[in-house]
Amino acid sequence: MMGPRRRRGRGKRTRMTTGIGAVLGRIGRQVWARAALYTIASVVFALAAGAVGTLVPFRVVVDLGQDSVGTILQIIASSMLTVTTFSLTAMVTAYSAATTTATPRATQLLIEDRTSQNALSTFVGGFAFSLVGLIALSTGYYGEQGRTILFFGTLVMVALIVVTLLRWIAHLSTFGRMADVIDRVETAALRTLTTHAESPTLGARRFTELPTGTSAVRGDASGYVTFIDIAVIERVAARADLGVYILALPGSMVDARTPLVATTAPLEDADRAALIRAVRVRPHRDYEQDPRLGVIALAEIGSRALSPATNDPGTAIDVIAALQRVFETVLSCTPSDDVAHEHVFVRPVVLPDLVTDAFRPLARDGASVVEVQIRLQKCLDALARTDPERSAVFRTMAATAYERSHAALDEWDVGDLEQTYRATSGRLP
């Protein structure tokens, strides 16, 4: 997508994670993984108080009063169960609101929200800590010193719960709102597109035309390509001493008849299976490696806001502003010429496809809304001026949007649109 640039990209270059690191990263973004980790840590913390009490060479005993620790743990157990239920309800409500008012493609970003995951995990961990502590107290697991250590540990847990609860309450004021959803999708689009702009071929060689005489490798699943483990493909290609051409990029829809890759020589069954496993196919698209999904999701939010049932041109204008910020940052990136995978070839996504994904829905569905069209013309003009070498892509989209809108607007609004188009493009089509 990106040609030679003179400017340096903003921020540090992001490396594409592959192999075990990618798997651990995906697991770490799941709600259940974080909650399970916090629960295990809480259980270990509660049980460790008894063991530490018998191992320390000095005595730390505080007169706590009759069953004071048990009373505090009972309060935590009952309150954390209620707070956890409330938090789950709030999270599900936010997911549902994002699905119905923004786009279902934004739901996975809300699910991966760190603040909500930490809050839910802390509440579940606090519940597990108090429950295990109560059970251990009832069985006489703690000695006198162990009860004292458990008491101080309970105070630490109470402080952690209170701080987390305050942060969670503040977070709920914006979580799942339209502005929050747009910001999250913009961040995801910017992250993936920046990575793609800096390494369009994922560290492989670039190709434009598939050479003759290659052998196609097809998978056995239908769905979207969500991840390509380029390092695994390189190892297979180097071992077999052949070239591998990636035909199905992340975001591509494939089935059992669609070639995933093509090789310059026939493969053994084990190598063929390894190549198929290196291309992950799932029922739904994912932001991790898909450079087009972020701008598609933003366009969907704007398109839905322009529907007659919603009639919210302000949201569409906010989406156009978000798209402008994304493209301005991406256009300033410097692509890397380094080739880390000598035996792998990739044909990257091109800029016209991204521009079409981002702006065609807004030009089509907002054709009869002059405010949206004026903002769209100004956005495309700004992007054309940002990158004069590829300004034709944005000028073509601006002309297309103008022609769509010119046919849909009434005579009073057409004049304002023509004035804006003359000021940005300098001419009328």
Short mmCIF file of C-alpha atoms in Angstrom, two decimals:
data_model
loop_
_atom_site.label_atom_id
_atom_site.label_comp_id
_atom_site.label_asym_id
_atom_site.label_seq_id
_atom_site.Cartn_x
_atom_site.Cartn_y
_atom_site.Cartn_z
CA MET A 1 0.00 0.00 0.00
CA MET A 2 2.77 2.40 0.90
CA GLY A 3 5.36 3.64 -1.58
CA PRO A 4 8.72 5.24 -0.78
CA ARG A 5 8.30 8.06 1.70
CA ARG A 6 10.50 10.85 2.91
CA ARG A 7 8.84 11.20 6.28
CA ARG A 8 9.24 9.10 9.34
CA GLY A 9 6.22 7.41 10.95
CA ARG A 10 4.99 8.58 14.33
CA GLY A 11 6.01 6.50 17.26
CA LYS A 12 8.05 3.35 17.51
CA ARG A 13 7.66 0.66 14.89
CA THR A 14 5.34 -2.16 15.89
CA ARG A 15 6.53 -5.68 15.21
CA MET A 16 4.05 -8.32 14.09
CA THR A 17 3.73 -11.01 16.72
CA THR A 18 3.85 -14.59 15.54
CA GLY A 19 3.91 -18.08 16.98
CA ILE A 20 3.54 -18.63 20.72
CA GLY A 21 3.62 -14.89 21.42
CA ALA A 22 0.57 -14.34 19.23
CA VAL A 23 -1.34 -17.16 20.93
CA LEU A 24 -0.52 -15.85 24.41
CA GLY A 25 -1.48 -12.34 23.34
CA ARG A 26 -4.89 -13.51 22.12
CA ILE A 27 -5.50 -15.50 25.31
CA GLY A 28 -4.48 -12.51 27.43
CA ARG A 29 -7.19 -10.38 25.81
CA GLN A 30 -9.94 -12.78 26.86
CA VAL A 31 -12.10 -11.96 29.89
CA TRP A 32 -11.96 -15.49 31.28
CA ALA A 33 -8.15 -15.62 31.19
CA ARG A 34 -7.70 -12.51 33.31
CA ALA A 35 -10.47 -13.52 35.71
CA ALA A 36 -8.96 -17.00 36.10
CA LEU A 37 -5.52 -15.52 36.79
CA TYR A 38 -6.88 -13.17 39.46
CA THR A 39 -8.90 -15.99 41.05
CA ILE A 40 -5.92 -18.32 41.25
CA ALA A 41 -3.77 -15.54 42.73
CA SER A 42 -6.46 -14.77 45.34
CA VAL A 43 -6.83 -18.40 46.37
CA VAL A 44 -3.05 -18.79 46.68
CA PHE A 45 -2.90 -15.55 48.68
CA ALA A 46 -5.59 -16.75 51.10
CA LEU A 47 -3.99 -20.16 51.62
CA ALA A 48 -0.47 -18.75 51.88
CA ALA A 49 -1.39 -16.86 55.06
CA GLY A 50 -1.64 -20.12 56.98
CA ALA A 51 1.63 -21.49 55.61
CA VAL A 52 3.52 -18.24 56.16
CA GLY A 53 2.25 -18.08 59.74
CA THR A 54 3.99 -21.35 60.56
CA LEU A 55 7.23 -20.55 58.72
CA VAL A 56 8.19 -17.05 59.90
CA PRO A 57 10.78 -17.13 62.71
CA PHE A 58 9.05 -14.38 64.71
CA ARG A 59 5.52 -13.96 66.04
CA VAL A 60 3.15 -11.29 64.81
CA VAL A 61 -0.09 -11.59 66.75
CA VAL A 62 -2.78 -8.93 67.06
CA ASP A 63 -5.83 -9.21 69.29
CA LEU A 64 -8.53 -9.12 66.63
CA GLY A 65 -11.55 -9.86 68.75
CA GLN A 66 -13.90 -12.76 68.38
CA ASP A 67 -14.31 -13.87 64.75
CA SER A 68 -13.48 -10.40 63.38
CA VAL A 69 -11.66 -11.78 60.33
CA GLY A 70 -14.54 -14.09 59.52
CA THR A 71 -17.04 -11.23 59.73
CA ILE A 72 -15.03 -9.09 57.30
CA LEU A 73 -14.65 -12.00 54.90
CA GLN A 74 -18.40 -12.67 55.00
CA ILE A 75 -19.09 -9.02 54.11
CA ILE A 76 -16.63 -9.18 51.20
CA ALA A 77 -18.09 -12.46 49.93
CA SER A 78 -21.68 -11.23 49.89
CA SER A 79 -20.88 -7.78 48.46
CA MET A 80 -18.50 -9.05 45.76
CA LEU A 81 -21.11 -11.46 44.46
CA THR A 82 -23.53 -8.56 44.04
CA VAL A 83 -20.93 -6.24 42.51
CA THR A 84 -19.80 -8.94 40.07
CA THR A 85 -23.37 -9.47 38.91
CA PHE A 86 -23.83 -5.72 38.47
CA SER A 87 -20.58 -5.44 36.52
CA LEU A 88 -21.54 -8.27 34.18
CA THR A 89 -24.89 -6.60 33.54
CA ALA A 90 -23.22 -3.27 32.77
CA MET A 91 -20.73 -4.90 30.40
CA VAL A 92 -23.40 -6.86 28.52
CA THR A 93 -25.50 -3.69 28.22
CA ALA A 94 -22.54 -1.81 26.75
CA TYR A 95 -21.90 -4.64 24.26
CA SER A 96 -25.53 -4.64 23.20
CA ALA A 97 -25.62 -0.85 22.84
CA ALA A 98 -22.50 -0.87 20.67
CA THR A 99 -23.97 -3.60 18.47
CA THR A 100 -27.27 -1.81 17.89
CA THR A 101 -26.15 1.82 17.68
CA ALA A 102 -22.62 1.58 16.24
CA THR A 103 -21.49 -1.67 14.60
CA PRO A 104 -21.18 -5.29 15.73
CA ARG A 105 -17.52 -5.14 14.64
CA ALA A 106 -16.84 -2.88 17.65
CA THR A 107 -18.04 -5.42 20.23
CA GLN A 108 -14.79 -7.35 20.30
CA LEU A 109 -12.94 -4.14 21.17
CA LEU A 110 -15.23 -3.55 24.15
CA ILE A 111 -14.77 -7.14 25.28
CA GLU A 112 -10.98 -6.61 25.25
CA ASP A 113 -11.24 -3.43 27.37
CA ARG A 114 -8.57 -3.67 30.08
CA THR A 115 -10.39 -1.58 32.69
CA SER A 116 -13.58 -3.64 32.61
CA GLN A 117 -11.62 -6.89 32.58
CA ASN A 118 -9.52 -5.78 35.56
CA ALA A 119 -12.61 -4.68 37.48
CA LEU A 120 -14.49 -7.91 36.89
CA SER A 121 -11.39 -9.99 37.64
CA THR A 122 -10.73 -8.10 40.89
CA PHE A 123 -14.30 -8.61 42.07
CA VAL A 124 -14.24 -12.32 41.22
CA GLY A 125 -10.82 -12.65 42.87
CA GLY A 126 -12.08 -10.88 46.00
CA PHE A 127 -15.04 -13.23 46.16
CA ALA A 128 -12.77 -16.28 45.80
CA PHE A 129 -10.36 -14.92 48.43
CA SER A 130 -13.09 -14.39 50.99
CA LEU A 131 -14.75 -17.73 50.26
CA VAL A 132 -11.51 -19.69 50.61
CA GLY A 133 -10.64 -17.73 53.75
CA LEU A 134 -13.98 -18.56 55.34
CA ILE A 135 -13.65 -22.24 54.51
CA ALA A 136 -10.10 -22.34 55.88
CA LEU A 137 -11.16 -20.56 59.07
CA SER A 138 -13.98 -23.02 59.66
CA THR A 139 -11.61 -25.99 59.35
CA GLY A 140 -8.97 -24.56 61.72
CA TYR A 141 -6.40 -24.19 58.95
CA TYR A 142 -5.01 -20.93 60.36
CA GLY A 143 -3.09 -20.71 63.59
CA GLU A 144 -3.10 -17.61 65.76
CA GLN A 145 -0.36 -15.95 63.72
CA GLY A 146 -1.92 -17.11 60.45
CA ARG A 147 -5.19 -15.38 61.40
CA THR A 148 -3.27 -12.15 61.97
CA ILE A 149 -1.56 -12.41 58.58
CA LEU A 150 -4.94 -13.18 56.98
CA PHE A 151 -6.38 -10.07 58.62
CA PHE A 152 -3.72 -7.79 57.13
CA GLY A 153 -4.12 -9.54 53.78
CA THR A 154 -7.85 -8.88 53.98
CA LEU A 155 -7.19 -5.18 54.54
CA VAL A 156 -5.04 -5.12 51.42
CA MET A 157 -7.81 -6.86 49.48
CA VAL A 158 -10.38 -4.35 50.76
CA ALA A 159 -8.20 -1.43 49.65
CA LEU A 160 -7.71 -3.00 46.21
CA ILE A 161 -11.45 -3.58 45.81
CA VAL A 162 -12.34 -0.01 46.82
CA VAL A 163 -9.82 1.53 44.39
CA THR A 164 -10.97 -0.77 41.58
CA LEU A 165 -14.63 0.01 42.31
CA LEU A 166 -14.00 3.77 42.14
CA ARG A 167 -12.16 3.41 38.82
CA TRP A 168 -14.93 1.17 37.49
CA ILE A 169 -17.64 3.68 38.41
CA ALA A 170 -15.73 6.45 36.61
CA HIS A 171 -15.16 4.19 33.60
CA LEU A 172 -18.86 3.36 33.30
CA SER A 173 -19.67 7.00 32.55
CA THR A 174 -18.15 6.61 29.06
CA PHE A 175 -17.92 2.85 28.49
CA GLY A 176 -19.87 1.81 25.41
CA ARG A 177 -21.04 5.31 24.49
CA MET A 178 -20.86 6.33 20.82
CA ALA A 179 -17.81 8.55 21.26
CA ASP A 180 -16.06 5.78 23.19
CA VAL A 181 -16.83 3.23 20.47
CA ILE A 182 -15.55 5.54 17.71
CA ASP A 183 -12.35 6.17 19.67
CA ARG A 184 -11.77 2.45 20.20
CA VAL A 185 -12.32 1.58 16.55
CA GLU A 186 -10.10 4.49 15.49
CA THR A 187 -7.33 3.24 17.79
CA ALA A 188 -7.64 -0.31 16.46
CA ALA A 189 -7.64 0.91 12.86
CA LEU A 190 -4.64 3.14 13.49
CA ARG A 191 -2.70 0.35 15.20
CA THR A 192 -3.27 -2.21 12.46
CA LEU A 193 -2.87 0.21 9.56
CA THR A 194 0.31 1.70 11.00
CA THR A 195 1.80 -1.76 11.37
CA HIS A 196 0.76 -2.55 7.81
CA ALA A 197 2.11 0.74 6.45
CA GLU A 198 5.48 0.19 8.12
CA SER A 199 5.67 -3.44 6.98
CA PRO A 200 3.24 -3.91 4.06
CA THR A 201 4.50 -7.41 3.26
CA LEU A 202 4.89 -8.63 6.87
CA GLY A 203 8.64 -8.84 6.35
CA ALA A 204 8.33 -10.96 3.19
CA ARG A 205 9.11 -10.14 -0.42
CA ARG A 206 6.65 -8.17 -2.53
CA PHE A 207 5.04 -9.58 -5.67
CA THR A 208 2.50 -8.24 -8.15
CA GLU A 209 1.86 -11.16 -10.50
CA LEU A 210 1.80 -14.83 -9.60
CA PRO A 211 4.41 -16.70 -11.66
CA THR A 212 3.35 -19.60 -13.85
CA GLY A 213 3.85 -23.17 -12.77
CA THR A 214 2.94 -22.71 -9.10
CA SER A 215 0.95 -25.24 -7.07
CA ALA A 216 -2.05 -24.04 -5.07
CA VAL A 217 -2.53 -25.05 -1.43
CA ARG A 218 -6.16 -25.02 -0.27
CA GLY A 219 -7.53 -25.33 3.22
CA ASP A 220 -10.56 -27.22 4.45
CA ALA A 221 -12.40 -24.46 6.35
CA SER A 222 -14.74 -21.67 5.31
CA GLY A 223 -14.46 -18.26 6.91
CA TYR A 224 -12.19 -15.26 7.12
CA VAL A 225 -8.41 -15.31 7.26
CA THR A 226 -7.62 -13.62 10.58
CA PHE A 227 -3.92 -14.34 11.06
CA ILE A 228 -0.94 -15.49 9.00
CA ASP A 229 2.04 -16.91 10.89
CA ILE A 230 4.64 -15.71 8.44
CA ALA A 231 7.53 -17.16 10.50
CA VAL A 232 6.10 -20.70 10.27
CA ILE A 233 5.61 -20.33 6.50
CA GLU A 234 9.22 -19.17 6.15
CA ARG A 235 10.51 -22.20 8.07
CA VAL A 236 8.52 -24.59 5.90
CA ALA A 237 9.62 -22.85 2.69
CA ALA A 238 13.27 -22.77 3.72
CA ARG A 239 13.23 -26.45 4.71
CA ALA A 240 11.64 -27.44 1.39
CA ASP A 241 13.77 -24.92 -0.55
CA LEU A 242 10.88 -23.32 -2.44
CA GLY A 243 8.97 -20.05 -2.66
CA VAL A 244 5.58 -19.52 -1.04
CA TYR A 245 3.16 -16.87 -2.36
CA ILE A 246 0.47 -15.68 0.07
CA LEU A 247 -2.81 -15.45 -1.86
CA ALA A 248 -5.32 -14.99 0.99
CA LEU A 249 -4.44 -11.96 3.11
CA PRO A 250 -6.01 -11.31 6.54
CA GLY A 251 -9.59 -10.24 5.96
CA SER A 252 -10.07 -12.44 2.88
CA MET A 253 -13.09 -14.75 2.71
CA VAL A 254 -12.00 -18.30 1.87
CA ASP A 255 -13.51 -21.76 1.53
CA ALA A 256 -12.30 -25.21 0.62
CA ARG A 257 -11.93 -24.16 -3.05
CA THR A 258 -9.96 -20.96 -2.36
CA PRO A 259 -6.16 -21.16 -2.61
CA LEU A 260 -4.50 -19.95 0.59
CA VAL A 261 -0.94 -19.97 -0.75
CA ALA A 262 0.89 -21.07 -3.88
CA THR A 263 4.26 -22.81 -3.93
CA THR A 264 6.89 -22.96 -6.64
CA ALA A 265 7.29 -26.73 -6.21
CA PRO A 266 5.14 -29.63 -4.99
CA LEU A 267 4.96 -30.16 -1.23
CA GLU A 268 5.06 -33.16 1.02
CA ASP A 269 1.90 -33.81 3.04
CA ALA A 270 3.49 -32.70 6.33
CA ASP A 271 4.66 -29.40 4.85
CA ARG A 272 1.29 -28.81 3.19
CA ALA A 273 -0.48 -29.34 6.52
CA ALA A 274 1.95 -26.96 8.24
CA LEU A 275 1.21 -24.22 5.69
CA ILE A 276 -2.53 -24.67 6.13
CA ARG A 277 -2.19 -24.42 9.93
CA ALA A 278 -0.14 -21.23 9.54
CA VAL A 279 -3.14 -19.50 7.95
CA ARG A 280 -5.77 -19.14 10.67
CA VAL A 281 -9.37 -19.13 9.41
CA ARG A 282 -12.22 -18.09 11.73
CA PRO A 283 -15.93 -17.35 11.27
CA HIS A 284 -15.46 -13.62 11.94
CA ARG A 285 -12.88 -10.99 11.02
CA ASP A 286 -10.33 -9.80 13.57
CA TYR A 287 -8.41 -6.54 13.95
CA GLU A 288 -5.05 -8.17 14.71
CA GLN A 289 -3.64 -8.33 11.16
CA ASP A 290 -6.55 -7.13 9.02
CA PRO A 291 -5.68 -3.62 7.72
CA ARG A 292 -9.11 -3.03 6.19
CA LEU A 293 -11.40 -3.99 9.09
CA GLY A 294 -10.78 -0.84 11.12
CA VAL A 295 -11.77 1.60 8.37
CA ILE A 296 -14.69 -0.65 7.39
CA ALA A 297 -15.98 -0.57 10.97
CA LEU A 298 -15.67 3.21 11.12
CA ALA A 299 -17.53 3.53 7.82
CA GLU A 300 -20.26 1.23 9.15
CA ILE A 301 -20.74 3.45 12.19
CA GLY A 302 -21.12 6.51 9.98
CA SER A 303 -23.35 4.70 7.52
CA ARG A 304 -25.70 3.50 10.27
CA ALA A 305 -25.87 7.02 11.71
CA LEU A 306 -27.04 8.26 8.30
CA SER A 307 -29.92 5.81 8.05
CA PRO A 308 -33.41 7.41 8.11
CA ALA A 309 -34.22 5.59 11.36
CA THR A 310 -31.21 7.12 13.15
CA ASN A 311 -30.74 10.44 11.31
CA ASP A 312 -27.56 11.42 13.15
CA PRO A 313 -25.27 13.31 10.74
CA GLY A 314 -23.14 14.54 13.65
CA THR A 315 -21.88 11.00 14.27
CA ALA A 316 -21.07 10.61 10.57
CA ILE A 317 -19.05 13.83 10.71
CA ASP A 318 -17.19 12.50 13.77
CA VAL A 319 -16.41 9.32 11.83
CA ILE A 320 -15.04 11.34 8.89
CA ALA A 321 -12.78 13.21 11.30
CA ALA A 322 -11.58 9.91 12.77
CA LEU A 323 -10.85 8.53 9.30
CA GLN A 324 -8.91 11.67 8.44
CA ARG A 325 -6.73 11.25 11.54
CA VAL A 326 -6.10 7.60 10.71
CA PHE A 327 -5.09 8.26 7.10
CA GLU A 328 -2.96 11.29 7.98
CA THR A 329 -0.91 9.18 10.39
CA VAL A 330 -0.66 6.22 8.03
CA LEU A 331 0.39 8.36 5.06
CA SER A 332 3.28 9.75 7.11
CA CYS A 333 4.71 6.28 7.88
CA THR A 334 7.93 5.08 6.33
CA PRO A 335 7.70 1.50 5.02
CA SER A 336 10.51 -0.85 5.91
CA ASP A 337 12.55 -2.34 3.08
CA ASP A 338 13.93 -5.11 5.29
CA VAL A 339 13.15 -8.65 4.17
CA ALA A 340 13.15 -11.10 7.08
CA HIS A 341 11.47 -13.95 5.19
CA GLU A 342 13.37 -14.61 1.98
CA HIS A 343 11.19 -17.48 0.75
CA VAL A 344 7.78 -15.84 1.27
CA PHE A 345 6.04 -13.41 -1.11
CA VAL A 346 3.10 -11.12 -0.26
CA ARG A 347 0.95 -8.82 -2.40
CA PRO A 348 -0.08 -6.09 0.06
CA VAL A 349 -3.32 -4.15 0.28
CA VAL A 350 -3.27 -1.05 -1.93
CA LEU A 351 -4.32 2.46 -0.95
CA PRO A 352 -7.31 2.75 -3.37
CA ASP A 353 -8.97 -0.26 -1.72
CA LEU A 354 -8.60 1.30 1.73
CA VAL A 355 -9.96 4.65 0.53
CA THR A 356 -12.94 2.91 -1.05
CA ASP A 357 -13.63 0.92 2.13
CA ALA A 358 -13.49 4.06 4.23
CA PHE A 359 -15.35 6.68 2.20
CA ARG A 360 -17.67 5.00 -0.31
CA PRO A 361 -20.37 4.09 2.29
CA LEU A 362 -20.36 7.65 3.61
CA ALA A 363 -20.54 9.11 0.10
CA ARG A 364 -23.39 6.78 -0.81
CA ASP A 365 -25.53 6.83 2.35
CA GLY A 366 -24.90 10.50 3.10
CA ALA A 367 -25.42 11.75 -0.45
CA SER A 368 -28.55 13.70 0.52
CA VAL A 369 -27.01 15.31 3.64
CA VAL A 370 -25.10 18.40 2.59
CA GLU A 371 -23.33 18.86 5.95
CA VAL A 372 -21.80 15.40 5.68
CA GLN A 373 -20.79 15.89 2.05
CA ILE A 374 -19.11 19.22 2.73
CA ARG A 375 -17.13 17.68 5.58
CA LEU A 376 -16.23 14.71 3.38
CA GLN A 377 -14.94 16.99 0.60
CA LYS A 378 -12.77 18.91 3.08
CA CYS A 379 -11.42 15.66 4.53
CA LEU A 380 -10.47 14.23 1.14
CA ASP A 381 -8.87 17.52 0.12
CA ALA A 382 -6.78 17.55 3.32
CA LEU A 383 -5.61 13.99 2.70
CA ALA A 384 -4.75 14.80 -0.93
CA ARG A 385 -2.62 17.69 0.27
CA THR A 386 -0.98 15.49 2.90
CA ASP A 387 0.38 13.14 0.23
CA PRO A 388 0.65 14.91 -3.14
CA GLU A 389 2.27 11.85 -4.72
CA ARG A 390 -0.93 9.84 -4.26
CA SER A 391 -3.43 12.67 -4.23
CA ALA A 392 -5.22 11.24 -7.30
CA VAL A 393 -6.71 8.48 -5.13
CA PHE A 394 -8.41 11.01 -2.87
CA ARG A 395 -9.33 13.38 -5.70
CA THR A 396 -11.07 10.53 -7.53
CA MET A 397 -13.06 9.64 -4.42
CA ALA A 398 -13.96 13.32 -3.93
CA ALA A 399 -15.24 13.55 -7.50
CA THR A 400 -17.29 10.39 -7.07
CA ALA A 401 -18.81 11.66 -3.82
CA TYR A 402 -19.62 14.99 -5.44
CA GLU A 403 -21.41 13.39 -8.36
CA ARG A 404 -23.43 11.13 -6.04
CA SER A 405 -24.44 14.04 -3.86
CA HIS A 406 -25.13 16.44 -6.74
CA ALA A 407 -27.82 14.09 -7.99
CA ALA A 408 -29.41 13.64 -4.53
CA LEU A 409 -29.42 17.19 -3.11
CA ASP A 410 -32.02 19.87 -3.72
CA GLU A 411 -31.13 23.05 -5.59
CA TRP A 412 -30.50 25.12 -2.44
CA ASP A 413 -27.94 22.68 -1.01
CA VAL A 414 -26.26 21.98 -4.35
CA GLY A 415 -24.89 25.53 -4.44
CA ASP A 416 -23.12 25.11 -1.07
CA LEU A 417 -21.65 21.80 -2.18
CA GLU A 418 -20.42 23.28 -5.47
CA GLN A 419 -18.78 26.14 -3.63
CA THR A 420 -16.94 23.72 -1.34
CA TYR A 421 -15.91 21.49 -4.22
CA ARG A 422 -14.49 24.44 -6.16
CA ALA A 423 -12.56 25.58 -3.12
CA THR A 424 -11.04 22.13 -2.51
CA SER A 425 -10.52 20.72 -5.98
CA GLY A 426 -10.39 23.93 -7.99
CA ARG A 427 -12.81 22.67 -10.60
CA LEU A 428 -16.12 20.92 -11.19
CA PRO A 429 -16.32 17.51 -12.88
#
